[in-house]
Amino acid sequence: MRIWKKAADVRQFGEAYRYSIISGICLLLGVTLIPLFSLWGLHYVVATCFVFCIVCVIGFVLQCLWTYEVERSSKSFVRYASAMSLNLPLTIALVAV
């Protein structure tokens, strides 16, 4: 029984590690693209929403392919995007400051 528990712990650690790496990639994309789009003349709210769409798709694909190794579906994307959209108002507020 202990061997199975240890294997589950290792798998969970690997998922957490991969999730953190992908989250960092998405953070770097957001921090880079929002100012870049603003420099190109987009209002910061529009730039943030546009970057959200880009990062949401990239994050979803990477999480499916690498972190959890599951098949992508429109239902799971809607669930992922809904959860991610909770961050959007906070991001807009932080960019405004």
PDB file of N, CA, C and O in Angstrom, residues 14 19 34 55 58 71 83 87:
ATOM      1  N   GLY A  14       4.897  15.966  -9.606  1.00  0.00           N
ATOM      2  CA  GLY A  14       5.208  16.249 -11.012  1.00  0.00           C
ATOM      3  C   GLY A  14       4.175  17.155 -11.643  1.00  0.00           C
ATOM      4  O   GLY A  14       4.506  18.080 -12.381  1.00  0.00           O
ATOM      5  N   TYR A  19       2.579  22.340 -13.625  1.00  0.00           N
ATOM      6  CA  TYR A  19       1.575  23.402 -13.543  1.00  0.00           C
ATOM      7  C   TYR A  19       2.239  24.738 -13.220  1.00  0.00           C
ATOM      8  O   TYR A  19       1.907  25.768 -13.819  1.00  0.00           O
ATOM      9  N   ILE A  34       0.905  42.655 -22.551  1.00  0.00           N
ATOM     10  CA  ILE A  34       0.023  43.781 -22.211  1.00  0.00           C
ATOM     11  C   ILE A  34       0.722  45.120 -22.458  1.00  0.00           C
ATOM     12  O   ILE A  34       0.167  45.979 -23.154  1.00  0.00           O
ATOM     13  N   VAL A  55      -3.432  34.039 -23.787  1.00  0.00           N
ATOM     14  CA  VAL A  55      -2.831  33.266 -22.702  1.00  0.00           C
ATOM     15  C   VAL A  55      -3.752  32.129 -22.262  1.00  0.00           C
ATOM     16  O   VAL A  55      -3.282  31.041 -21.924  1.00  0.00           O
ATOM     17  N   ILE A  58      -3.284  29.305 -24.853  1.00  0.00           N
ATOM     18  CA  ILE A  58      -1.956  28.697 -24.702  1.00  0.00           C
ATOM     19  C   ILE A  58      -1.872  27.902 -23.402  1.00  0.00           C
ATOM     20  O   ILE A  58      -1.383  26.764 -23.381  1.00  0.00           O
ATOM     21  N   GLU A  71      -7.076  14.619 -22.993  1.00  0.00           N
ATOM     22  CA  GLU A  71      -7.556  15.112 -24.281  1.00  0.00           C
ATOM     23  C   GLU A  71      -8.268  16.445 -24.096  1.00  0.00           C
ATOM     24  O   GLU A  71      -8.945  16.673 -23.103  1.00  0.00           O
ATOM     25  N   ALA A  83     -12.841  29.530 -15.161  1.00  0.00           N
ATOM     26  CA  ALA A  83     -12.026  29.663 -13.952  1.00  0.00           C
ATOM     27  C   ALA A  83     -10.971  30.756 -14.131  1.00  0.00           C
ATOM     28  O   ALA A  83     -10.736  31.565 -13.218  1.00  0.00           O
ATOM     29  N   ASN A  87      -9.792  35.810 -12.839  1.00  0.00           N
ATOM     30  CA  ASN A  87      -8.601  36.643 -12.658  1.00  0.00           C
ATOM     31  C   ASN A  87      -8.638  37.925 -13.481  1.00  0.00           C
ATOM     32  O   ASN A  87      -7.878  38.853 -13.205  1.00  0.00           O
TER      33      ASN A  87
END
